[in-house]
CSV table of C-alpha atoms and ligand atoms in Angstrom, one decimal:
chain,number,residue,atom,x,y,z
V,1,UNK,CA,62.3,183.7,27.0
V,2,UNK,CA,61.6,180.1,27.8
V,3,UNK,CA,57.9,180.9,27.7
V,4,UNK,CA,55.9,179.3,24.9
V,5,UNK,CA,52.5,180.8,24.1
V,6,UNK,CA,49.4,179.6,22.4
V,7,UNK,CA,48.4,181.2,19.2
V,8,UNK,CA,46.0,180.7,16.3
V,9,UNK,CA,47.1,180.3,12.7
V,10,UNK,CA,45.7,183.1,10.4
V,11,UNK,CA,47.4,182.2,7.1
V,12,UNK,CA,50.2,180.0,5.7
V,13,UNK,CA,52.8,180.7,3.1
V,14,UNK,CA,56.4,180.0,2.1
V,15,UNK,CA,59.6,181.8,2.5
V,16,UNK,CA,63.2,180.7,1.5
V,17,UNK,CA,61.7,177.2,1.0
V,18,UNK,CA,60.3,177.2,4.5
V,19,UNK,CA,56.7,176.8,5.6
V,20,UNK,CA,55.8,180.0,7.5
V,21,UNK,CA,52.5,181.2,9.1
V,22,UNK,CA,51.0,184.4,10.5
V,23,UNK,CA,49.9,183.5,14.0
V,24,UNK,CA,47.6,185.6,16.2
V,25,UNK,CA,48.3,185.8,20.0
V,26,UNK,CA,45.3,187.5,21.3
V,27,UNK,CA,45.8,190.6,19.1
V,28,UNK,CA,49.5,190.5,18.6
V,29,UNK,CA,50.5,188.9,15.3
V,30,UNK,CA,53.9,187.3,14.5
V,31,UNK,CA,55.5,185.4,11.7
V,32,UNK,CA,56.0,181.8,12.8
V,33,UNK,CA,57.9,178.9,11.3
V,34,UNK,CA,55.9,175.7,10.7
V,35,UNK,CA,58.7,173.3,9.8
V,36,UNK,CA,58.2,171.4,13.0
V,37,UNK,CA,54.4,171.1,12.5
V,38,UNK,CA,54.1,170.8,8.8
V,39,UNK,CA,50.4,169.7,8.8
V,40,UNK,CA,49.1,172.6,11.0
V,41,UNK,CA,46.2,174.3,9.3
V,42,UNK,CA,44.7,177.7,9.2
V,43,UNK,CA,42.3,178.2,12.3
V,44,UNK,CA,44.2,175.7,14.5
V,45,UNK,CA,46.0,176.6,17.7
V,46,UNK,CA,49.6,175.8,18.5
V,47,UNK,CA,52.2,176.3,21.2
V,48,UNK,CA,54.7,178.8,19.8
V,49,UNK,CA,58.1,179.5,21.1
V,50,UNK,CA,60.6,182.1,19.7
V,51,UNK,CA,58.9,182.1,16.3
V,52,UNK,CA,58.4,178.3,16.0
V,53,UNK,CA,55.2,176.3,16.3
V,54,UNK,CA,56.3,173.4,18.5
V,55,UNK,CA,53.1,171.5,19.2
V,56,UNK,CA,49.4,171.6,18.1
V,57,UNK,CA,47.1,172.6,20.9
V,58,UNK,CA,44.6,169.8,21.0
V,59,UNK,CA,41.1,171.2,21.6
V,60,UNK,CA,39.7,167.7,22.4
V,61,UNK,CA,42.3,167.2,25.2
V,62,UNK,CA,41.6,170.7,26.6
V,63,UNK,CA,37.9,169.8,26.8
V,64,UNK,CA,38.6,166.5,28.4
V,65,UNK,CA,40.7,168.2,31.1
V,66,UNK,CA,38.1,170.8,31.8
V,67,UNK,CA,35.4,168.1,31.9
V,68,UNK,CA,37.6,166.2,34.4
V,69,UNK,CA,37.8,169.3,36.6
V,70,UNK,CA,34.0,169.7,36.5
V,71,UNK,CA,33.5,166.1,37.4
V,72,UNK,CA,35.9,166.4,40.3
V,73,UNK,CA,33.6,169.1,41.7
V,74,UNK,CA,30.6,166.8,41.4
V,75,UNK,CA,32.3,164.0,43.2
V,76,UNK,CA,33.3,166.4,45.8
V,77,UNK,CA,29.7,167.5,46.3
V,78,UNK,CA,28.7,163.8,46.6
V,79,UNK,CA,31.3,162.7,49.0
V,80,UNK,CA,33.1,165.8,50.3
V,81,UNK,CA,33.2,167.6,53.5
V,82,UNK,CA,30.1,169.9,53.8
V,83,UNK,CA,32.2,172.6,55.5
V,84,UNK,CA,34.6,172.7,52.6
V,85,UNK,CA,31.8,172.8,50.2
V,86,UNK,CA,30.3,175.8,52.0
V,87,UNK,CA,33.7,177.5,51.8
V,88,UNK,CA,34.0,176.6,48.1
V,89,UNK,CA,30.6,178.0,47.3
V,90,UNK,CA,31.4,181.2,49.2
V,91,UNK,CA,34.5,181.6,47.1
V,92,UNK,CA,33.1,180.3,43.8
V,93,UNK,CA,32.1,183.8,42.5
V,94,UNK,CA,35.3,185.6,43.6
V,95,UNK,CA,37.9,186.4,41.0
V,96,UNK,CA,41.3,184.7,40.8
V,97,UNK,CA,43.1,184.6,43.2
V,98,UNK,CA,40.2,184.1,45.6
V,99,UNK,CA,39.0,187.0,47.6
V,100,UNK,CA,40.3,185.3,50.7
V,101,UNK,CA,43.6,184.4,49.1
V,102,UNK,CA,46.9,185.9,50.0
V,103,UNK,CA,46.6,189.0,47.8
V,104,UNK,CA,42.9,189.7,48.2
V,105,UNK,CA,41.0,190.2,45.0
V,106,UNK,CA,44.0,191.5,43.0
V,107,UNK,CA,43.3,191.1,39.3
V,108,UNK,CA,46.0,189.7,37.1
V,109,UNK,CA,46.1,189.9,33.4
V,110,UNK,CA,46.7,186.5,31.6
V,111,UNK,CA,50.4,186.1,31.7
V,112,UNK,CA,50.8,185.3,28.1
V,113,UNK,CA,49.3,188.5,26.9
V,114,UNK,CA,51.8,190.5,29.0
V,115,UNK,CA,54.6,188.3,27.9
V,116,UNK,CA,53.8,189.0,24.3
V,117,UNK,CA,54.5,192.7,24.8
V,118,UNK,CA,58.0,192.0,25.9
V,119,UNK,CA,61.0,193.2,24.0
C,1,UNK,CA,41.9,183.4,24.1
C,2,UNK,CA,39.7,180.6,25.1
C,3,UNK,CA,42.3,178.3,26.5
C,4,UNK,CA,43.7,180.9,28.8
C,5,UNK,CA,40.4,182.2,30.1
C,6,UNK,CA,39.1,178.7,30.8
C,7,UNK,CA,42.2,177.5,32.5
C,8,UNK,CA,42.1,180.4,35.0
C,9,UNK,CA,38.5,179.6,36.2
C,10,UNK,CA,38.4,180.3,40.0
C,11,UNK,CA,35.4,178.0,40.6
C,12,UNK,CA,37.3,175.0,39.1
C,13,UNK,CA,40.4,176.0,40.9
C,14,UNK,CA,38.5,175.9,44.2
C,15,UNK,CA,37.4,172.3,43.4
C,16,UNK,CA,40.9,171.2,42.6
C,17,UNK,CA,42.1,172.8,45.8
C,18,UNK,CA,39.4,171.1,47.8
C,19,UNK,CA,40.4,167.8,46.3
C,20,UNK,CA,44.1,168.4,47.2
C,21,UNK,CA,43.1,169.4,50.8
C,22,UNK,CA,41.0,166.2,51.1
C,23,UNK,CA,43.7,164.0,49.8
C,24,UNK,CA,46.8,165.1,51.7
C,25,UNK,CA,47.6,163.5,55.1
C,26,UNK,CA,51.3,164.1,55.4
C,27,UNK,CA,53.9,166.7,54.4
C,28,UNK,CA,55.2,166.5,50.8
C,29,UNK,CA,57.7,168.5,48.9
C,30,UNK,CA,57.2,169.0,45.2
C,31,UNK,CA,59.6,170.7,42.7
C,32,UNK,CA,58.2,172.6,39.8
C,33,UNK,CA,61.1,172.4,37.3
C,34,UNK,CA,60.2,175.3,35.0
C,35,UNK,CA,60.7,179.0,35.9
C,36,UNK,CA,57.5,179.8,34.0
C,37,UNK,CA,55.6,177.6,36.4
C,38,UNK,CA,57.3,179.3,39.3
C,39,UNK,CA,56.0,182.6,38.1
C,40,UNK,CA,52.4,181.3,37.8
C,41,UNK,CA,52.7,179.9,41.3
C,42,UNK,CA,54.0,183.1,42.9
C,43,UNK,CA,51.9,185.5,40.9
C,44,UNK,CA,48.6,183.7,41.7
C,45,UNK,CA,49.7,182.8,45.3
C,46,UNK,CA,49.1,179.1,44.5
C,47,UNK,CA,51.7,178.1,47.1
C,48,UNK,CA,49.8,179.9,49.8
C,49,UNK,CA,46.4,178.4,48.8
C,50,UNK,CA,47.8,174.8,49.0
C,51,UNK,CA,47.5,172.8,52.3
C,52,UNK,CA,50.4,173.6,54.6
C,53,UNK,CA,51.7,170.1,54.1
C,54,UNK,CA,52.4,170.6,50.4
C,55,UNK,CA,55.5,172.6,49.8
C,56,UNK,CA,56.5,173.8,46.4
C,57,UNK,CA,60.3,174.0,45.8
C,58,UNK,CA,61.4,176.0,42.8
C,59,UNK,CA,63.6,174.2,40.3
C,60,UNK,CA,66.4,175.1,38.0
C,61,UNK,CA,64.3,175.6,34.9
C,62,UNK,CA,65.2,179.1,33.9
C,63,UNK,CA,67.6,179.1,31.0
C,64,UNK,CA,68.8,182.7,31.6
C,65,UNK,CA,69.6,181.8,35.2
C,66,UNK,CA,71.6,178.7,34.6
C,67,UNK,CA,73.8,180.0,31.7
C,68,UNK,CA,77.3,179.9,33.2
C,69,UNK,CA,79.2,183.0,33.9
C,70,UNK,CA,82.0,182.0,31.5
C,71,UNK,CA,79.5,181.7,28.6
C,72,UNK,CA,78.3,185.2,29.4
C,73,UNK,CA,81.9,186.4,29.4
C,74,UNK,CA,82.4,184.8,26.0
C,75,UNK,CA,79.3,186.5,24.7
C,76,UNK,CA,80.6,189.9,26.0
C,77,UNK,CA,84.0,189.3,24.4
C,78,UNK,CA,82.4,188.4,21.0
C,79,UNK,CA,79.8,191.2,21.2
C,80,UNK,CA,82.6,193.8,21.8
C,81,UNK,CA,84.3,193.1,18.5
C,82,UNK,CA,83.8,195.8,15.9
C,83,UNK,CA,83.1,193.3,13.0
C,84,UNK,CA,80.3,191.5,14.9
C,85,UNK,CA,76.6,192.0,15.2
C,86,UNK,CA,75.6,190.1,18.3
C,87,UNK,CA,71.9,189.0,18.4
C,88,UNK,CA,70.2,187.8,21.6
C,89,UNK,CA,66.8,187.4,23.2
C,90,UNK,CA,66.1,190.4,25.4
C,91,UNK,CA,66.4,188.5,28.6
C,92,UNK,CA,70.1,188.1,28.3
C,93,UNK,CA,70.9,191.8,28.1
C,94,UNK,CA,71.3,192.4,31.8
C,95,UNK,CA,72.7,189.1,32.9
C,96,UNK,CA,75.9,190.0,34.7
C,97,UNK,CA,79.1,188.6,33.4
C,98,UNK,CA,82.4,189.5,35.1
C,99,UNK,CA,82.0,193.2,35.6
C,100,UNK,CA,79.5,194.1,32.9
C,101,UNK,CA,76.6,192.9,30.8
C,102,UNK,CA,75.5,193.0,27.1
C,103,UNK,CA,73.6,196.2,27.8
C,104,UNK,CA,76.8,197.9,28.8
C,105,UNK,CA,78.6,196.5,25.8
C,106,UNK,CA,76.0,198.1,23.6
C,107,UNK,CA,76.3,201.5,25.4
C,108,UNK,CA,80.1,201.2,24.8
C,109,UNK,CA,79.5,200.9,21.0
C,110,UNK,CA,79.0,197.2,20.5
C,111,UNK,CA,76.4,196.2,17.9
C,112,UNK,CA,74.1,194.2,20.2
C,113,UNK,CA,70.6,193.5,18.8
C,114,UNK,CA,67.5,192.0,20.4
C,115,UNK,CA,65.6,189.5,18.3
C,116,UNK,CA,62.3,187.7,18.9
C,117,UNK,CA,63.3,184.6,17.0
C,118,UNK,CA,66.7,183.1,16.0
C,119,UNK,CA,65.4,183.3,12.4
C,120,UNK,CA,65.5,187.1,12.8
C,121,UNK,CA,69.2,186.8,13.5
C,122,UNK,CA,69.7,184.8,10.3
C,123,UNK,CA,67.9,187.5,8.4
C,124,UNK,CA,70.3,190.1,9.9
C,125,UNK,CA,73.2,188.0,8.6
C,126,UNK,CA,71.6,187.9,5.1
C,127,UNK,CA,71.2,191.7,5.2
C,128,UNK,CA,74.8,192.3,6.4
C,129,UNK,CA,77.0,189.9,4.4
C,130,UNK,CA,80.2,191.9,5.3
C,131,UNK,CA,79.7,191.5,9.0
C,132,UNK,CA,79.8,188.5,11.3
C,133,UNK,CA,76.4,187.8,13.0
C,134,UNK,CA,76.4,185.8,16.2
C,135,UNK,CA,73.3,184.5,17.9
C,136,UNK,CA,73.3,183.7,21.6
C,137,UNK,CA,71.8,180.2,21.6
C,138,UNK,CA,70.8,179.4,25.1
C,139,UNK,CA,67.8,177.6,26.5
C,140,UNK,CA,66.2,174.2,27.3
C,141,UNK,CA,64.7,171.6,25.1
C,142,UNK,CA,62.0,174.1,24.0
C,143,UNK,CA,64.5,176.6,22.6
C,144,UNK,CA,67.0,174.2,21.2
C,145,UNK,CA,64.9,173.1,18.2
C,146,UNK,CA,64.3,176.6,16.9
C,147,UNK,CA,68.1,177.3,17.2
C,148,UNK,CA,68.9,174.0,15.6
C,149,UNK,CA,66.6,174.8,12.6
C,150,UNK,CA,68.3,178.2,12.3
C,151,UNK,CA,71.8,176.7,12.0
C,152,UNK,CA,70.4,174.1,9.6
C,153,UNK,CA,68.9,176.9,7.5
C,154,UNK,CA,72.2,178.8,7.5
C,155,UNK,CA,74.0,175.8,6.2
C,156,UNK,CA,71.3,175.1,3.6
C,157,UNK,CA,71.2,178.7,2.3
C,158,UNK,CA,75.1,179.0,2.5
C,159,UNK,CA,75.0,181.9,5.0
C,160,UNK,CA,78.6,181.7,6.3
C,161,UNK,CA,78.7,185.0,8.3
C,162,UNK,CA,76.3,183.4,10.8
C,163,UNK,CA,77.3,181.5,13.9
C,164,UNK,CA,75.8,180.3,17.2
C,165,UNK,CA,77.2,180.7,20.7
C,166,UNK,CA,75.7,177.6,22.1
C,167,UNK,CA,74.9,176.8,25.7
C,168,UNK,CA,71.8,174.6,25.6
C,169,UNK,CA,70.8,172.6,28.6
C,170,UNK,CA,68.6,169.5,29.2
C,171,UNK,CA,66.2,168.9,32.0
C,172,UNK,CA,66.5,165.1,32.8
C,173,UNK,CA,70.1,165.2,33.8
C,174,UNK,CA,69.3,168.2,36.1
C,175,UNK,CA,66.5,166.1,37.7
C,176,UNK,CA,69.1,163.4,38.2
C,177,UNK,CA,71.6,165.8,39.8
C,178,UNK,CA,68.9,167.2,42.1
C,179,UNK,CA,67.9,163.7,43.2
C,180,UNK,CA,71.5,162.8,43.9
C,181,UNK,CA,72.2,165.7,46.1
C,182,UNK,CA,72.5,164.5,49.8
C,183,UNK,CA,70.4,167.5,50.9
C,184,UNK,CA,67.6,166.8,48.4
C,185,UNK,CA,64.1,167.0,49.9
C,186,UNK,CA,62.2,166.7,46.6
C,187,UNK,CA,59.6,163.9,46.6
C,188,UNK,CA,57.8,164.6,43.4
C,189,UNK,CA,58.3,166.7,40.2
C,190,UNK,CA,56.0,168.9,38.1
C,191,UNK,CA,57.8,168.4,34.8
C,192,UNK,CA,58.0,171.4,32.4
C,193,UNK,CA,55.1,171.0,29.9
C,194,UNK,CA,56.7,172.8,27.0
C,195,UNK,CA,60.0,170.9,27.3
C,196,UNK,CA,57.8,167.7,27.0
C,197,UNK,CA,55.9,169.2,24.0
C,198,UNK,CA,59.2,168.8,22.1
C,199,UNK,CA,60.8,165.8,23.9
C,200,UNK,CA,57.8,163.7,24.8
C,201,UNK,CA,57.9,161.8,28.0
C,202,UNK,CA,60.1,158.8,27.2
C,203,UNK,CA,63.1,160.2,29.2
C,204,UNK,CA,61.1,160.1,32.5
C,205,UNK,CA,59.9,156.6,33.4
C,206,UNK,CA,63.3,155.4,34.2
C,207,UNK,CA,64.1,158.4,36.4
C,208,UNK,CA,60.7,158.1,38.2
C,209,UNK,CA,61.3,154.4,38.9
C,210,UNK,CA,64.9,154.6,40.0
C,211,UNK,CA,64.4,157.5,42.4
C,212,UNK,CA,60.8,156.4,43.3
C,213,UNK,CA,59.6,159.8,42.6
C,214,UNK,CA,56.3,160.7,40.7
C,215,UNK,CA,56.8,163.0,37.7
C,216,UNK,CA,53.7,164.8,36.5
C,217,UNK,CA,54.0,166.7,33.2
C,218,UNK,CA,52.3,170.0,34.0
C,219,UNK,CA,51.2,173.1,32.1
C,220,UNK,CA,51.4,176.8,32.9
C,221,UNK,CA,48.0,178.1,33.7
C,222,UNK,CA,46.9,178.2,37.4
C,223,UNK,CA,44.5,175.2,36.9
C,224,UNK,CA,47.3,173.3,35.2
C,225,UNK,CA,49.6,173.8,38.2
C,226,UNK,CA,46.8,172.8,40.7
C,227,UNK,CA,46.1,169.7,38.6
C,228,UNK,CA,49.8,168.8,38.5
C,229,UNK,CA,50.0,169.1,42.3
C,230,UNK,CA,46.8,167.1,42.7
C,231,UNK,CA,48.1,164.2,40.7
C,232,UNK,CA,51.5,164.3,42.3
C,233,UNK,CA,50.0,164.3,45.8
C,234,UNK,CA,47.6,161.5,44.9
C,235,UNK,CA,50.5,159.3,43.8
C,236,UNK,CA,52.6,160.2,46.9
C,237,UNK,CA,49.7,159.4,49.2
C,238,UNK,CA,49.3,156.0,47.5
C,239,UNK,CA,53.0,155.2,47.4
C,240,UNK,CA,53.1,155.4,43.6
C,241,UNK,CA,55.8,156.8,41.5
C,242,UNK,CA,54.9,156.9,37.8
C,243,UNK,CA,55.0,159.4,35.0
C,244,UNK,CA,51.6,161.1,34.4
C,245,UNK,CA,50.7,163.6,31.7
C,246,UNK,CA,48.5,166.4,33.1
C,247,UNK,CA,49.1,168.6,30.0
C,248,UNK,CA,47.8,166.4,27.2
C,249,UNK,CA,46.4,169.3,25.2
C,250,UNK,CA,50.0,170.3,24.3
C,251,UNK,CA,52.1,167.2,25.1
C,252,UNK,CA,52.0,164.0,23.0
C,253,UNK,CA,53.9,161.0,24.5
C,254,UNK,CA,56.2,160.9,21.5
C,255,UNK,CA,56.9,164.7,21.6
C,256,UNK,CA,57.6,166.4,18.2
C,257,UNK,CA,59.3,163.9,15.9
C,258,UNK,CA,60.4,166.6,13.4
C,259,UNK,CA,62.0,168.7,16.1
C,260,UNK,CA,63.7,165.6,17.7
C,261,UNK,CA,65.2,164.6,14.3
C,262,UNK,CA,66.6,168.1,13.8
C,263,UNK,CA,68.1,168.1,17.3
C,264,UNK,CA,69.7,164.8,16.6
C,265,UNK,CA,71.2,166.2,13.4
C,266,UNK,CA,72.5,169.5,14.6
C,267,UNK,CA,73.4,168.9,18.2
C,268,UNK,CA,75.2,166.3,20.3
C,269,UNK,CA,75.0,165.7,24.0
C,270,UNK,CA,77.8,167.1,26.1
C,271,UNK,CA,78.6,167.9,29.7
C,272,UNK,CA,77.5,171.4,30.7
C,273,UNK,CA,78.3,173.8,33.6
C,274,UNK,CA,75.2,175.3,35.2
C,275,UNK,CA,75.6,178.6,36.8
C,276,UNK,CA,75.7,178.3,40.6
C,277,UNK,CA,75.5,174.5,40.4
C,278,UNK,CA,78.6,173.3,38.5
C,279,UNK,CA,79.1,170.7,35.8
C,280,UNK,CA,76.3,168.2,35.3
C,281,UNK,CA,77.2,165.2,33.1
C,282,UNK,CA,75.4,165.0,29.7
C,283,UNK,CA,73.2,167.9,30.7
C,284,UNK,CA,73.7,170.0,27.5
C,285,UNK,CA,74.0,170.2,23.8
C,286,UNK,CA,76.7,171.5,21.5
C,287,UNK,CA,76.9,171.7,17.7
C,288,UNK,CA,77.6,168.3,16.2
C,289,UNK,CA,80.7,167.9,14.0
C,290,UNK,CA,78.7,168.5,10.8
C,291,UNK,CA,77.9,172.0,12.0
C,292,UNK,CA,81.1,172.9,13.8
C,293,UNK,CA,81.8,175.7,11.3
C,294,UNK,CA,78.8,177.5,12.8
C,295,UNK,CA,80.1,177.4,16.3
C,296,UNK,CA,81.0,180.9,17.5
C,297,UNK,CA,83.3,179.6,20.2
C,298,UNK,CA,85.6,178.2,17.5
C,299,UNK,CA,85.2,181.0,15.0
C,300,UNK,CA,86.2,183.6,17.6
C,301,UNK,CA,88.5,181.5,19.7
C,302,UNK,CA,87.1,182.4,23.0
C,303,UNK,CA,87.1,178.8,24.4
C,304,UNK,CA,90.0,179.7,26.7
C,305,UNK,CA,87.8,182.1,28.8
C,306,UNK,CA,87.3,180.7,32.3
C,307,UNK,CA,85.7,182.6,35.1
C,308,UNK,CA,84.8,182.1,38.8
C,309,UNK,CA,81.4,183.1,40.1
C,310,UNK,CA,81.0,185.8,42.8
C,311,UNK,CA,80.5,184.3,46.3
C,312,UNK,CA,77.8,186.7,47.6
C,313,UNK,CA,75.0,185.4,45.3
C,314,UNK,CA,73.4,182.3,46.5
C,315,UNK,CA,71.5,181.5,43.3
C,316,UNK,CA,73.0,178.1,43.1
C,317,UNK,CA,71.2,177.1,46.2
C,318,UNK,CA,68.0,178.8,45.0
C,319,UNK,CA,68.2,176.9,41.7
C,320,UNK,CA,68.5,173.6,43.5
C,321,UNK,CA,65.6,174.3,45.8
C,322,UNK,CA,67.8,174.5,48.9
C,323,UNK,CA,67.1,178.1,49.6
C,324,UNK,CA,64.1,180.3,49.0
C,325,UNK,CA,65.0,183.7,47.3
C,326,UNK,CA,64.0,185.9,50.3
C,327,UNK,CA,66.3,183.9,52.5
C,328,UNK,CA,69.3,185.3,50.7
C,329,UNK,CA,70.7,188.2,52.6
C,330,UNK,CA,71.1,190.4,49.5
C,331,UNK,CA,67.5,189.9,48.4
C,332,UNK,CA,65.7,193.2,47.9
C,333,UNK,CA,68.5,195.2,49.3
C,334,UNK,CA,71.9,194.7,47.5
C,335,UNK,CA,70.1,192.7,44.9
C,336,UNK,CA,67.1,193.9,42.9
C,337,UNK,CA,66.0,193.6,39.3
C,338,UNK,CA,67.6,197.1,38.7
C,339,UNK,CA,70.9,196.1,40.1
C,340,UNK,CA,71.0,192.3,40.1
C,341,UNK,CA,73.8,190.3,41.7
C,342,UNK,CA,72.7,187.1,40.1
C,343,UNK,CA,70.9,185.8,37.1
C,344,UNK,CA,67.9,184.5,39.1
C,345,UNK,CA,67.1,188.1,39.9
C,346,UNK,CA,67.7,189.5,36.4
C,347,UNK,CA,65.7,186.9,34.4
C,348,UNK,CA,62.0,187.4,34.1
C,349,UNK,CA,61.6,183.7,34.8
C,350,UNK,CA,64.0,183.6,37.7
C,351,UNK,CA,62.8,182.7,41.2
C,352,UNK,CA,64.4,185.7,42.8
C,353,UNK,CA,62.6,188.0,40.3
C,354,UNK,CA,59.3,186.2,40.9
C,355,UNK,CA,59.6,186.8,44.7
C,356,UNK,CA,60.7,190.4,44.2
C,357,UNK,CA,57.8,191.2,41.8
C,358,UNK,CA,54.9,189.5,43.5
C,359,UNK,CA,55.9,189.3,47.1
C,360,UNK,CA,56.9,192.8,47.8
C,361,UNK,CA,53.7,193.8,49.5
C,362,UNK,CA,54.6,191.3,52.2
C,363,UNK,CA,58.2,192.4,52.3
C,364,UNK,CA,57.3,196.1,52.4
C,365,UNK,CA,60.6,196.9,50.7
C,366,UNK,CA,59.3,198.7,47.6
C,367,UNK,CA,56.0,200.1,46.5
C,368,UNK,CA,53.9,197.8,44.4
C,369,UNK,CA,53.9,198.8,40.7
C,370,UNK,CA,53.0,196.8,37.6
C,371,UNK,CA,56.5,196.4,36.3
C,372,UNK,CA,58.2,193.4,34.9
C,373,UNK,CA,62.0,192.8,35.3
C,374,UNK,CA,62.3,193.7,31.6
C,375,UNK,CA,60.7,197.0,32.1
C,376,UNK,CA,62.8,197.7,35.2
C,377,UNK,CA,66.1,196.4,33.9
C,378,UNK,CA,67.1,198.9,31.2
C,379,UNK,CA,67.5,201.6,33.8
C,380,UNK,CA,71.2,201.7,34.7
N,1,SF4,S1,68.5,187.5,45.7
N,1,SF4,FE1,70.2,188.2,44.3
N,1,SF4,S2,72.1,187.7,45.3
N,1,SF4,FE2,70.5,186.5,46.4
N,1,SF4,S3,70.4,184.5,45.3
N,1,SF4,FE3,68.9,185.8,44.3
N,1,SF4,S4,70.0,186.7,42.6
N,1,SF4,FE4,71.6,185.9,44.0
């Protein structure tokens, strides 16, 4: 229940004087209240919790984080332990969690998609 | 969805792990506050991929788990009344009160309904003007604004057959209580990202400075958790203790001003009892005087109900990070998601449920099957 999930705004309308949207969560669509994010636009992403959009998902920040992670890898290659690098390369193609991880190559669906199907 | 796929990238995860391994020189204990994060960690085996020196301690951040027994008993009492339609999130149905749960109340004829959003409960009230509709308003700072808005709407639209049974809790006082415990081992916090989406980060610098503990705002994808751990470990190794936002794509420093204004209007801070932990000062919200009419406790005069918790369940220790779920004697034997002794086993975000679901291969107690506590729980 405390889980909030990212979704994409499909359309925006009004109901009982309240700004509402249809939001798509990877295939599942729900009606979502926009009163806390009144300037959210169609096509944007937001974190949604129990039918309320609570915060815009900032694509620029997402990109920055991913870029930082990429950069970390480069720094690692430059200054890191060659043994660790070899291990990293060996594991680089394996699915999450890594083939040598605690559960072998067990595939897990993205949690949010499963959570969405919950009663 | 692009965000989810990208933030589960195993190659990037490996790099973050490498960096953590390269950074850590001493043992550190970090607490992830939110139950959603606990589930990501256990599900993906993140705790086992981390260096041995980095221990993740599970925090009290599961609203279903921390709702006190007496509030559950009040819910059961109200839901049993013939004139009431009791609406709740699905997670609360199997949380044991004294002797029974909402699921049983329904099988005994109570009108208990599961809703996705509190606004759905308000709709039920509009559609059933001759009945009293009560919504079970539990949750942390993420859930409080939706519930606040629903009460505000009820007042605005003049829907007087709607009320809220409120048991909202706040994270910062819980962090304070954990740090004050003499047996506390926590040296750094991964703060719950979605709580901060609403509240911002202004409540944390004072806590971090006073307890000399780094607080890293952390998201919920595997990469988010690794990045939260990485930043916390970096700070600890350098002797720093600041607030750091590792979840900037969803957390602005100021939080959500519209939601904060609504919280301020509808609720006021109050002491709250946490299941298994006890009363934590200023750790919750109740309806403010302007909205007292919508308080189900007053409307149904159940405020006299007081209950003691059963002794065999050790969820209080689990919630404070003093005990790992599988260290509880009842774990997986007397206590399973099908017949839970405590809320930490019944809630899909509870630490006991996480261990039961994802650690059973190791334990060898039950065959692995792709069930969630919700799927398992309706079987009586
Ligand atoms: S395993 Fe069951 S009895 Fe033990 S602490 Fe967890 S919920 Fe309580």
